[in-house]
Amino acid sequence: MLTVDFTRFPLAPGDRVLDLGCGAGRHAFECYRRGAQVVALDQNGEEIREVAKWFAAMKEAGEAPAGATATAMEGDALNLPFPDESFDVVIISEVMEHIPDDKGVLAEMVRVLKPGGRIAITVPRYGPEKVCWALSDEYHEVEGGHIRIYKADELLGKIRQAGLKPYGTHHAHALHSPYWWLKCAFGVDNDKALPVRAYHKLLVWDIMKKPALTRVAEQLLNPVVGKSFVAYATKPHLPKADLAKADTVDAAK
């Protein structure tokens, strides 16, 4: 289940991609299939080991084209172990809402992104996320949980202040919002509640079968209750002095 829409965020074979806070690796795997040179980075060592295993399995099964590469590694989003301007593409999906210093993470992503490079950022959408917080303290008051809810304009403002130029937005995963509302209502860790189990079966069926009916329904519902907000931006070809000047102007607005 991808949150980034690769029709709006195209990759070229050979693009060097950083999937920052990759989690289970869903976007990293898709980039690998598309012929990219992928680095999947996360602070969770257990997840990184699983991602590495899947990369190896994909290579053995011939799922990635010739020239594609994939590396899984542990790392700190606030101190990325890469030189400046190392990547053509950076993806950070459902991560920034967990990190206190989100401006620091944005600065690191901009540092390692090449001029002209592209970045995709996804976060939980304000409305559906507010419902989850209202229904359950357990949903967000956990170690490593969500510490903020972004409004779209707030996130886009931070993206601009970091020196990036947004070029598109959309919402995703409308069918998943009711599932999380049910989870919050019946208990985040309570997977035995009948409504939760029934809706989970629907989601699994939808992901596996991709029926036209639910695809159309989700497209219609995404603008209303899409669970995720997705923003795309580019790093301008500007001298550092001009970038600093642009940051100052944006901060003054």
PDB file of C-alpha atoms in Angstrom:
ATOM      1  CA  MET A   1       0.000   0.000   0.000  1.00  0.00           C
ATOM      2  CA  LEU A   2       1.763   3.120  -1.264  1.00  0.00           C
ATOM      3  CA  THR A   3       1.060   6.626  -0.006  1.00  0.00           C
ATOM      4  CA  VAL A   4       3.314   8.383  -2.517  1.00  0.00           C
ATOM      5  CA  ASP A   5       1.739   8.529  -5.986  1.00  0.00           C
ATOM      6  CA  PHE A   6       4.519   7.756  -8.464  1.00  0.00           C
ATOM      7  CA  THR A   7       2.503   9.163 -11.348  1.00  0.00           C
ATOM      8  CA  ARG A   8       2.941  12.564  -9.648  1.00  0.00           C
ATOM      9  CA  PHE A   9       6.422  11.770  -8.371  1.00  0.00           C
ATOM     10  CA  PRO A  10       8.195  10.068 -11.277  1.00  0.00           C
ATOM     11  CA  LEU A  11      11.445   8.156 -10.876  1.00  0.00           C
ATOM     12  CA  ALA A  12      14.047   7.534 -13.547  1.00  0.00           C
ATOM     13  CA  PRO A  13      16.130   4.334 -13.604  1.00  0.00           C
ATOM     14  CA  GLY A  14      19.369   5.033 -11.792  1.00  0.00           C
ATOM     15  CA  ASP A  15      17.942   7.775  -9.573  1.00  0.00           C
ATOM     16  CA  ARG A  16      19.571   7.712  -6.144  1.00  0.00           C
ATOM     17  CA  VAL A  17      16.731   7.543  -3.623  1.00  0.00           C
ATOM     18  CA  LEU A  18      16.679   7.928   0.156  1.00  0.00           C
ATOM     19  CA  ASP A  19      13.642   6.458   1.912  1.00  0.00           C
ATOM     20  CA  LEU A  20      14.013   8.192   5.283  1.00  0.00           C
ATOM     21  CA  GLY A  21      12.295   6.457   8.172  1.00  0.00           C
ATOM     22  CA  CYS A  22      11.497   3.606   5.805  1.00  0.00           C
ATOM     23  CA  GLY A  23       9.701   1.432   8.374  1.00  0.00           C
ATOM     24  CA  ALA A  24       8.730  -1.852   6.751  1.00  0.00           C
ATOM     25  CA  GLY A  25      10.071  -0.610   3.403  1.00  0.00           C
ATOM     26  CA  ARG A  26       7.003  -0.268   1.197  1.00  0.00           C
ATOM     27  CA  HIS A  27       8.207   2.806  -0.721  1.00  0.00           C
ATOM     28  CA  ALA A  28      11.810   1.593  -0.849  1.00  0.00           C
ATOM     29  CA  PHE A  29      10.659  -1.665  -2.462  1.00  0.00           C
ATOM     30  CA  GLU A  30       8.658   0.191  -5.110  1.00  0.00           C
ATOM     31  CA  CYS A  31      11.633   2.435  -5.942  1.00  0.00           C
ATOM     32  CA  TYR A  32      13.852  -0.643  -6.243  1.00  0.00           C
ATOM     33  CA  ARG A  33      11.355  -2.225  -8.650  1.00  0.00           C
ATOM     34  CA  ARG A  34      11.485   0.947 -10.723  1.00  0.00           C
ATOM     35  CA  GLY A  35      15.255   0.696 -11.177  1.00  0.00           C
ATOM     36  CA  ALA A  36      16.449   3.194  -8.584  1.00  0.00           C
ATOM     37  CA  GLN A  37      19.561   3.052  -6.411  1.00  0.00           C
ATOM     38  CA  VAL A  38      17.789   2.914  -3.062  1.00  0.00           C
ATOM     39  CA  VAL A  39      18.971   3.575   0.457  1.00  0.00           C
ATOM     40  CA  ALA A  40      16.357   2.644   3.077  1.00  0.00           C
ATOM     41  CA  LEU A  41      17.202   4.207   6.446  1.00  0.00           C
ATOM     42  CA  ASP A  42      15.482   3.824   9.808  1.00  0.00           C
ATOM     43  CA  GLN A  43      16.476   3.995  13.474  1.00  0.00           C
ATOM     44  CA  ASN A  44      14.692   0.692  14.172  1.00  0.00           C
ATOM     45  CA  GLY A  45      17.313  -2.024  13.702  1.00  0.00           C
ATOM     46  CA  GLU A  46      14.796  -4.870  13.685  1.00  0.00           C
ATOM     47  CA  GLU A  47      12.815  -3.323  10.824  1.00  0.00           C
ATOM     48  CA  ILE A  48      15.985  -2.562   8.894  1.00  0.00           C
ATOM     49  CA  ARG A  49      17.075  -6.206   9.119  1.00  0.00           C
ATOM     50  CA  GLU A  50      13.691  -7.266   7.709  1.00  0.00           C
ATOM     51  CA  VAL A  51      13.931  -4.712   4.894  1.00  0.00           C
ATOM     52  CA  ALA A  52      17.411  -6.033   4.033  1.00  0.00           C
ATOM     53  CA  LYS A  53      16.014  -9.577   3.832  1.00  0.00           C
ATOM     54  CA  TRP A  54      13.263  -8.434   1.462  1.00  0.00           C
ATOM     55  CA  PHE A  55      15.754  -6.576  -0.723  1.00  0.00           C
ATOM     56  CA  ALA A  56      17.781  -9.775  -1.016  1.00  0.00           C
ATOM     57  CA  ALA A  57      14.676 -11.814  -1.820  1.00  0.00           C
ATOM     58  CA  MET A  58      13.607  -9.322  -4.489  1.00  0.00           C
ATOM     59  CA  LYS A  59      17.030  -9.457  -6.103  1.00  0.00           C
ATOM     60  CA  GLU A  60      17.003 -13.264  -6.111  1.00  0.00           C
ATOM     61  CA  ALA A  61      13.501 -13.300  -7.622  1.00  0.00           C
ATOM     62  CA  GLY A  62      14.526 -10.880 -10.368  1.00  0.00           C
ATOM     63  CA  GLU A  63      12.007  -8.223  -9.291  1.00  0.00           C
ATOM     64  CA  ALA A  64      14.442  -5.337  -9.790  1.00  0.00           C
ATOM     65  CA  PRO A  65      15.881  -4.375 -13.193  1.00  0.00           C
ATOM     66  CA  ALA A  66      19.568  -4.428 -14.033  1.00  0.00           C
ATOM     67  CA  GLY A  67      21.422  -1.513 -12.499  1.00  0.00           C
ATOM     68  CA  ALA A  68      19.062  -1.140  -9.558  1.00  0.00           C
ATOM     69  CA  THR A  69      20.665  -1.332  -6.108  1.00  0.00           C
ATOM     70  CA  ALA A  70      19.251  -1.457  -2.603  1.00  0.00           C
ATOM     71  CA  THR A  71      20.812  -0.876   0.816  1.00  0.00           C
ATOM     72  CA  ALA A  72      19.127  -0.982   4.227  1.00  0.00           C
ATOM     73  CA  MET A  73      20.831   0.774   7.116  1.00  0.00           C
ATOM     74  CA  GLU A  74      20.236   2.151  10.602  1.00  0.00           C
ATOM     75  CA  GLY A  75      20.604   5.882  11.018  1.00  0.00           C
ATOM     76  CA  ASP A  76      19.475   9.112  12.638  1.00  0.00           C
ATOM     77  CA  ALA A  77      17.212  11.394  10.621  1.00  0.00           C
ATOM     78  CA  LEU A  78      18.719  14.429  12.342  1.00  0.00           C
ATOM     79  CA  ASN A  79      22.280  13.416  11.491  1.00  0.00           C
ATOM     80  CA  LEU A  80      22.246  11.673   8.132  1.00  0.00           C
ATOM     81  CA  PRO A  81      25.485   9.831   7.308  1.00  0.00           C
ATOM     82  CA  PHE A  82      25.687  11.149   3.739  1.00  0.00           C
ATOM     83  CA  PRO A  83      27.558  14.000   2.020  1.00  0.00           C
ATOM     84  CA  ASP A  84      25.750  17.088   0.785  1.00  0.00           C
ATOM     85  CA  GLU A  85      23.740  16.672  -2.427  1.00  0.00           C
ATOM     86  CA  SER A  86      23.903  12.857  -2.421  1.00  0.00           C
ATOM     87  CA  PHE A  87      20.376  12.003  -3.596  1.00  0.00           C
ATOM     88  CA  ASP A  88      18.104  12.759  -6.543  1.00  0.00           C
ATOM     89  CA  VAL A  89      15.012  11.837  -4.536  1.00  0.00           C
ATOM     90  CA  VAL A  90      14.066  11.789  -0.851  1.00  0.00           C
ATOM     91  CA  ILE A  91      10.896  10.182   0.545  1.00  0.00           C
ATOM     92  CA  ILE A  92       9.754  10.601   4.135  1.00  0.00           C
ATOM     93  CA  SER A  93       6.393   8.943   4.762  1.00  0.00           C
ATOM     94  CA  GLU A  94       4.452   9.088   8.048  1.00  0.00           C
ATOM     95  CA  VAL A  95       7.575  10.045  10.014  1.00  0.00           C
ATOM     96  CA  MET A  96       7.658  13.783  10.705  1.00  0.00           C
ATOM     97  CA  GLU A  97       4.703  13.653  13.105  1.00  0.00           C
ATOM     98  CA  HIS A  98       6.890  11.522  15.408  1.00  0.00           C
ATOM     99  CA  ILE A  99       9.937  13.826  15.554  1.00  0.00           C
ATOM    100  CA  PRO A 100      10.166  16.854  17.896  1.00  0.00           C
ATOM    101  CA  ASP A 101      12.686  18.681  15.684  1.00  0.00           C
ATOM    102  CA  ASP A 102      10.851  18.477  12.383  1.00  0.00           C
ATOM    103  CA  LYS A 103      12.658  21.568  11.064  1.00  0.00           C
ATOM    104  CA  GLY A 104      15.959  19.813  11.737  1.00  0.00           C
ATOM    105  CA  VAL A 105      14.818  16.787   9.731  1.00  0.00           C
ATOM    106  CA  LEU A 106      13.753  19.016   6.837  1.00  0.00           C
ATOM    107  CA  ALA A 107      17.143  20.749   6.923  1.00  0.00           C
ATOM    108  CA  GLU A 108      18.955  17.410   6.725  1.00  0.00           C
ATOM    109  CA  MET A 109      16.801  16.261   3.819  1.00  0.00           C
ATOM    110  CA  VAL A 110      17.490  19.491   1.936  1.00  0.00           C
ATOM    111  CA  ARG A 111      21.217  19.134   2.655  1.00  0.00           C
ATOM    112  CA  VAL A 112      21.482  15.652   1.113  1.00  0.00           C
ATOM    113  CA  LEU A 113      19.150  16.424  -1.825  1.00  0.00           C
ATOM    114  CA  LYS A 114      20.725  17.541  -5.096  1.00  0.00           C
ATOM    115  CA  PRO A 115      19.621  20.850  -6.649  1.00  0.00           C
ATOM    116  CA  GLY A 116      16.709  20.028  -8.911  1.00  0.00           C
ATOM    117  CA  GLY A 117      15.972  16.939  -6.798  1.00  0.00           C
ATOM    118  CA  ARG A 118      12.510  15.937  -5.649  1.00  0.00           C
ATOM    119  CA  ILE A 119      11.092  15.224  -2.217  1.00  0.00           C
ATOM    120  CA  ALA A 120       7.844  13.554  -1.114  1.00  0.00           C
ATOM    121  CA  ILE A 121       6.505  14.102   2.400  1.00  0.00           C
ATOM    122  CA  THR A 122       3.448  12.370   3.843  1.00  0.00           C
ATOM    123  CA  VAL A 123       1.847  12.940   7.245  1.00  0.00           C
ATOM    124  CA  PRO A 124      -1.497  12.078   8.838  1.00  0.00           C
ATOM    125  CA  ARG A 125      -4.178  14.502   7.670  1.00  0.00           C
ATOM    126  CA  TYR A 126      -5.461  17.028  10.196  1.00  0.00           C
ATOM    127  CA  GLY A 127      -9.195  16.142  10.271  1.00  0.00           C
ATOM    128  CA  PRO A 128      -9.067  12.334  10.473  1.00  0.00           C
ATOM    129  CA  GLU A 129      -6.124  12.532  12.885  1.00  0.00           C
ATOM    130  CA  LYS A 130      -8.022  14.902  15.203  1.00  0.00           C
ATOM    131  CA  VAL A 131     -10.813  12.321  15.398  1.00  0.00           C
ATOM    132  CA  CYS A 132      -8.305   9.635  16.423  1.00  0.00           C
ATOM    133  CA  TRP A 133      -6.837  11.870  19.133  1.00  0.00           C
ATOM    134  CA  ALA A 134     -10.328  12.714  20.431  1.00  0.00           C
ATOM    135  CA  LEU A 135     -11.336   9.062  20.615  1.00  0.00           C
ATOM    136  CA  SER A 136      -8.178   7.698  22.242  1.00  0.00           C
ATOM    137  CA  ASP A 137      -5.320   9.052  24.333  1.00  0.00           C
ATOM    138  CA  GLU A 138      -3.640   5.669  23.887  1.00  0.00           C
ATOM    139  CA  TYR A 139      -3.427   6.319  20.137  1.00  0.00           C
ATOM    140  CA  HIS A 140      -0.897   9.125  20.508  1.00  0.00           C
ATOM    141  CA  GLU A 141       0.316   9.178  24.123  1.00  0.00           C
ATOM    142  CA  VAL A 142       2.821   6.356  23.689  1.00  0.00           C
ATOM    143  CA  GLU A 143       6.594   6.332  23.400  1.00  0.00           C
ATOM    144  CA  GLY A 144       7.501   7.178  19.828  1.00  0.00           C
ATOM    145  CA  GLY A 145       3.904   8.114  19.033  1.00  0.00           C
ATOM    146  CA  HIS A 146       2.460  11.097  17.201  1.00  0.00           C
ATOM    147  CA  ILE A 147       3.412  14.347  18.912  1.00  0.00           C
ATOM    148  CA  ARG A 148       1.722  16.819  16.540  1.00  0.00           C
ATOM    149  CA  ILE A 149      -1.030  17.110  13.947  1.00  0.00           C
ATOM    150  CA  TYR A 150      -0.138  19.100  10.859  1.00  0.00           C
ATOM    151  CA  LYS A 151      -2.455  21.421   9.043  1.00  0.00           C
ATOM    152  CA  ALA A 152      -1.668  21.412   5.324  1.00  0.00           C
ATOM    153  CA  ASP A 153      -0.697  25.099   5.236  1.00  0.00           C
ATOM    154  CA  GLU A 154       1.585  24.639   8.253  1.00  0.00           C
ATOM    155  CA  LEU A 155       3.501  21.787   6.631  1.00  0.00           C
ATOM    156  CA  LEU A 156       3.766  23.587   3.292  1.00  0.00           C
ATOM    157  CA  GLY A 157       5.065  26.657   5.105  1.00  0.00           C
ATOM    158  CA  LYS A 158       7.806  24.622   6.779  1.00  0.00           C
ATOM    159  CA  ILE A 159       8.688  23.054   3.427  1.00  0.00           C
ATOM    160  CA  ARG A 160       9.112  26.497   1.878  1.00  0.00           C
ATOM    161  CA  GLN A 161      11.115  27.798   4.836  1.00  0.00           C
ATOM    162  CA  ALA A 162      13.491  24.855   4.384  1.00  0.00           C
ATOM    163  CA  GLY A 163      14.276  26.126   0.864  1.00  0.00           C
ATOM    164  CA  LEU A 164      12.044  23.753  -1.100  1.00  0.00           C
ATOM    165  CA  LYS A 165       9.426  24.611  -3.713  1.00  0.00           C
ATOM    166  CA  PRO A 166       6.139  22.638  -3.382  1.00  0.00           C
ATOM    167  CA  TYR A 167       4.593  21.608  -6.685  1.00  0.00           C
ATOM    168  CA  GLY A 168       1.671  19.369  -5.732  1.00  0.00           C
ATOM    169  CA  THR A 169      -0.443  17.881  -2.953  1.00  0.00           C
ATOM    170  CA  HIS A 170      -3.163  15.281  -2.529  1.00  0.00           C
ATOM    171  CA  HIS A 171      -4.806  13.044   0.067  1.00  0.00           C
ATOM    172  CA  ALA A 172      -4.635   9.255   0.302  1.00  0.00           C
ATOM    173  CA  HIS A 173      -6.125   6.209   2.045  1.00  0.00           C
ATOM    174  CA  ALA A 174      -9.675   7.384   2.727  1.00  0.00           C
ATOM    175  CA  LEU A 175     -10.790   3.806   3.379  1.00  0.00           C
ATOM    176  CA  HIS A 176      -8.273   3.568   6.220  1.00  0.00           C
ATOM    177  CA  SER A 177      -9.656   6.480   8.243  1.00  0.00           C
ATOM    178  CA  PRO A 178     -12.754   4.593   9.500  1.00  0.00           C
ATOM    179  CA  TYR A 179     -10.547   1.641  10.434  1.00  0.00           C
ATOM    180  CA  TRP A 180      -8.431   3.811  12.740  1.00  0.00           C
ATOM    181  CA  TRP A 181     -11.513   5.478  14.187  1.00  0.00           C
ATOM    182  CA  LEU A 182     -12.831   2.014  15.081  1.00  0.00           C
ATOM    183  CA  LYS A 183      -9.451   1.043  16.530  1.00  0.00           C
ATOM    184  CA  CYS A 184      -9.430   4.155  18.700  1.00  0.00           C
ATOM    185  CA  ALA A 185     -13.045   3.662  19.783  1.00  0.00           C
ATOM    186  CA  PHE A 186     -12.653   0.001  20.773  1.00  0.00           C
ATOM    187  CA  GLY A 187      -9.026   0.164  21.984  1.00  0.00           C
ATOM    188  CA  VAL A 188      -5.909   0.594  19.871  1.00  0.00           C
ATOM    189  CA  ASP A 189      -4.590  -2.839  20.846  1.00  0.00           C
ATOM    190  CA  ASN A 190      -7.988  -4.545  20.757  1.00  0.00           C
ATOM    191  CA  ASP A 191      -8.016  -6.426  17.464  1.00  0.00           C
ATOM    192  CA  LYS A 192     -10.747  -8.810  18.629  1.00  0.00           C
ATOM    193  CA  ALA A 193     -13.632  -6.347  18.526  1.00  0.00           C
ATOM    194  CA  LEU A 194     -16.025  -7.481  15.776  1.00  0.00           C
ATOM    195  CA  PRO A 195     -16.249  -4.125  13.931  1.00  0.00           C
ATOM    196  CA  VAL A 196     -12.449  -3.867  13.902  1.00  0.00           C
ATOM    197  CA  ARG A 197     -11.979  -7.422  12.638  1.00  0.00           C
ATOM    198  CA  ALA A 198     -14.666  -7.014   9.976  1.00  0.00           C
ATOM    199  CA  TYR A 199     -13.241  -3.743   8.653  1.00  0.00           C
ATOM    200  CA  HIS A 200      -9.711  -5.161   8.667  1.00  0.00           C
ATOM    201  CA  LYS A 201     -10.889  -8.025   6.455  1.00  0.00           C
ATOM    202  CA  LEU A 202     -12.367  -5.463   4.065  1.00  0.00           C
ATOM    203  CA  LEU A 203      -9.064  -3.592   3.871  1.00  0.00           C
ATOM    204  CA  VAL A 204      -7.058  -6.772   3.264  1.00  0.00           C
ATOM    205  CA  TRP A 205      -9.491  -7.784   0.513  1.00  0.00           C
ATOM    206  CA  ASP A 206      -9.223  -4.330  -1.029  1.00  0.00           C
ATOM    207  CA  ILE A 207      -5.396  -4.344  -0.969  1.00  0.00           C
ATOM    208  CA  MET A 208      -5.141  -7.839  -2.411  1.00  0.00           C
ATOM    209  CA  LYS A 209      -7.900  -7.681  -5.035  1.00  0.00           C
ATOM    210  CA  LYS A 210      -7.914  -3.965  -5.926  1.00  0.00           C
ATOM    211  CA  PRO A 211     -11.553  -4.047  -7.070  1.00  0.00           C
ATOM    212  CA  ALA A 212     -12.729  -1.175  -9.255  1.00  0.00           C
ATOM    213  CA  LEU A 213     -15.582  -0.309  -6.885  1.00  0.00           C
ATOM    214  CA  THR A 214     -13.370   0.455  -3.881  1.00  0.00           C
ATOM    215  CA  ARG A 215     -10.729   2.163  -6.051  1.00  0.00           C
ATOM    216  CA  VAL A 216     -13.350   4.592  -7.347  1.00  0.00           C
ATOM    217  CA  ALA A 217     -14.882   5.021  -3.883  1.00  0.00           C
ATOM    218  CA  GLU A 218     -11.513   5.858  -2.362  1.00  0.00           C
ATOM    219  CA  GLN A 219     -10.700   8.371  -5.101  1.00  0.00           C
ATOM    220  CA  LEU A 220     -13.991  10.128  -4.410  1.00  0.00           C
ATOM    221  CA  LEU A 221     -13.533  10.050  -0.632  1.00  0.00           C
ATOM    222  CA  ASN A 222      -9.836  11.004  -0.497  1.00  0.00           C
ATOM    223  CA  PRO A 223     -10.489  14.769  -0.691  1.00  0.00           C
ATOM    224  CA  VAL A 224     -12.951  14.451   2.213  1.00  0.00           C
ATOM    225  CA  VAL A 225     -11.511  11.894   4.656  1.00  0.00           C
ATOM    226  CA  GLY A 226      -8.165  10.786   3.204  1.00  0.00           C
ATOM    227  CA  LYS A 227      -6.028   9.518   6.086  1.00  0.00           C
ATOM    228  CA  SER A 228      -2.760  10.982   4.736  1.00  0.00           C
ATOM    229  CA  PHE A 229      -1.737  14.357   3.344  1.00  0.00           C
ATOM    230  CA  VAL A 230       0.983  14.131   0.684  1.00  0.00           C
ATOM    231  CA  ALA A 231       3.167  17.017  -0.491  1.00  0.00           C
ATOM    232  CA  TYR A 232       5.717  17.051  -3.322  1.00  0.00           C
ATOM    233  CA  ALA A 233       8.493  19.613  -3.687  1.00  0.00           C
ATOM    234  CA  THR A 234      11.711  20.316  -5.540  1.00  0.00           C
ATOM    235  CA  LYS A 235      15.006  21.818  -4.443  1.00  0.00           C
ATOM    236  CA  PRO A 236      15.667  24.912  -6.577  1.00  0.00           C
ATOM    237  CA  HIS A 237      18.903  25.486  -8.442  1.00  0.00           C
ATOM    238  CA  LEU A 238      19.871  28.436  -6.264  1.00  0.00           C
ATOM    239  CA  PRO A 239      23.141  29.536  -4.687  1.00  0.00           C
ATOM    240  CA  LYS A 240      23.227  29.041  -0.927  1.00  0.00           C
ATOM    241  CA  ALA A 241      23.139  32.809  -0.366  1.00  0.00           C
ATOM    242  CA  ASP A 242      19.888  33.069  -2.315  1.00  0.00           C
ATOM    243  CA  LEU A 243      18.407  30.127  -0.393  1.00  0.00           C
ATOM    244  CA  ALA A 244      19.246  31.833   2.898  1.00  0.00           C
ATOM    245  CA  LYS A 245      17.618  35.030   1.633  1.00  0.00           C
ATOM    246  CA  ALA A 246      14.487  33.103   0.609  1.00  0.00           C
ATOM    247  CA  ASP A 247      14.331  31.491   4.070  1.00  0.00           C
ATOM    248  CA  THR A 248      14.494  34.935   5.696  1.00  0.00           C
ATOM    249  CA  VAL A 249      11.670  36.278   3.500  1.00  0.00           C
ATOM    250  CA  ASP A 250       9.448  33.244   4.209  1.00  0.00           C
ATOM    251  CA  ALA A 251      10.109  33.443   7.955  1.00  0.00           C
ATOM    252  CA  ALA A 252       9.082  37.105   7.951  1.00  0.00           C
ATOM    253  CA  LYS A 253       5.722  36.394   6.327  1.00  0.00           C
TER     254      LYS A 253
END
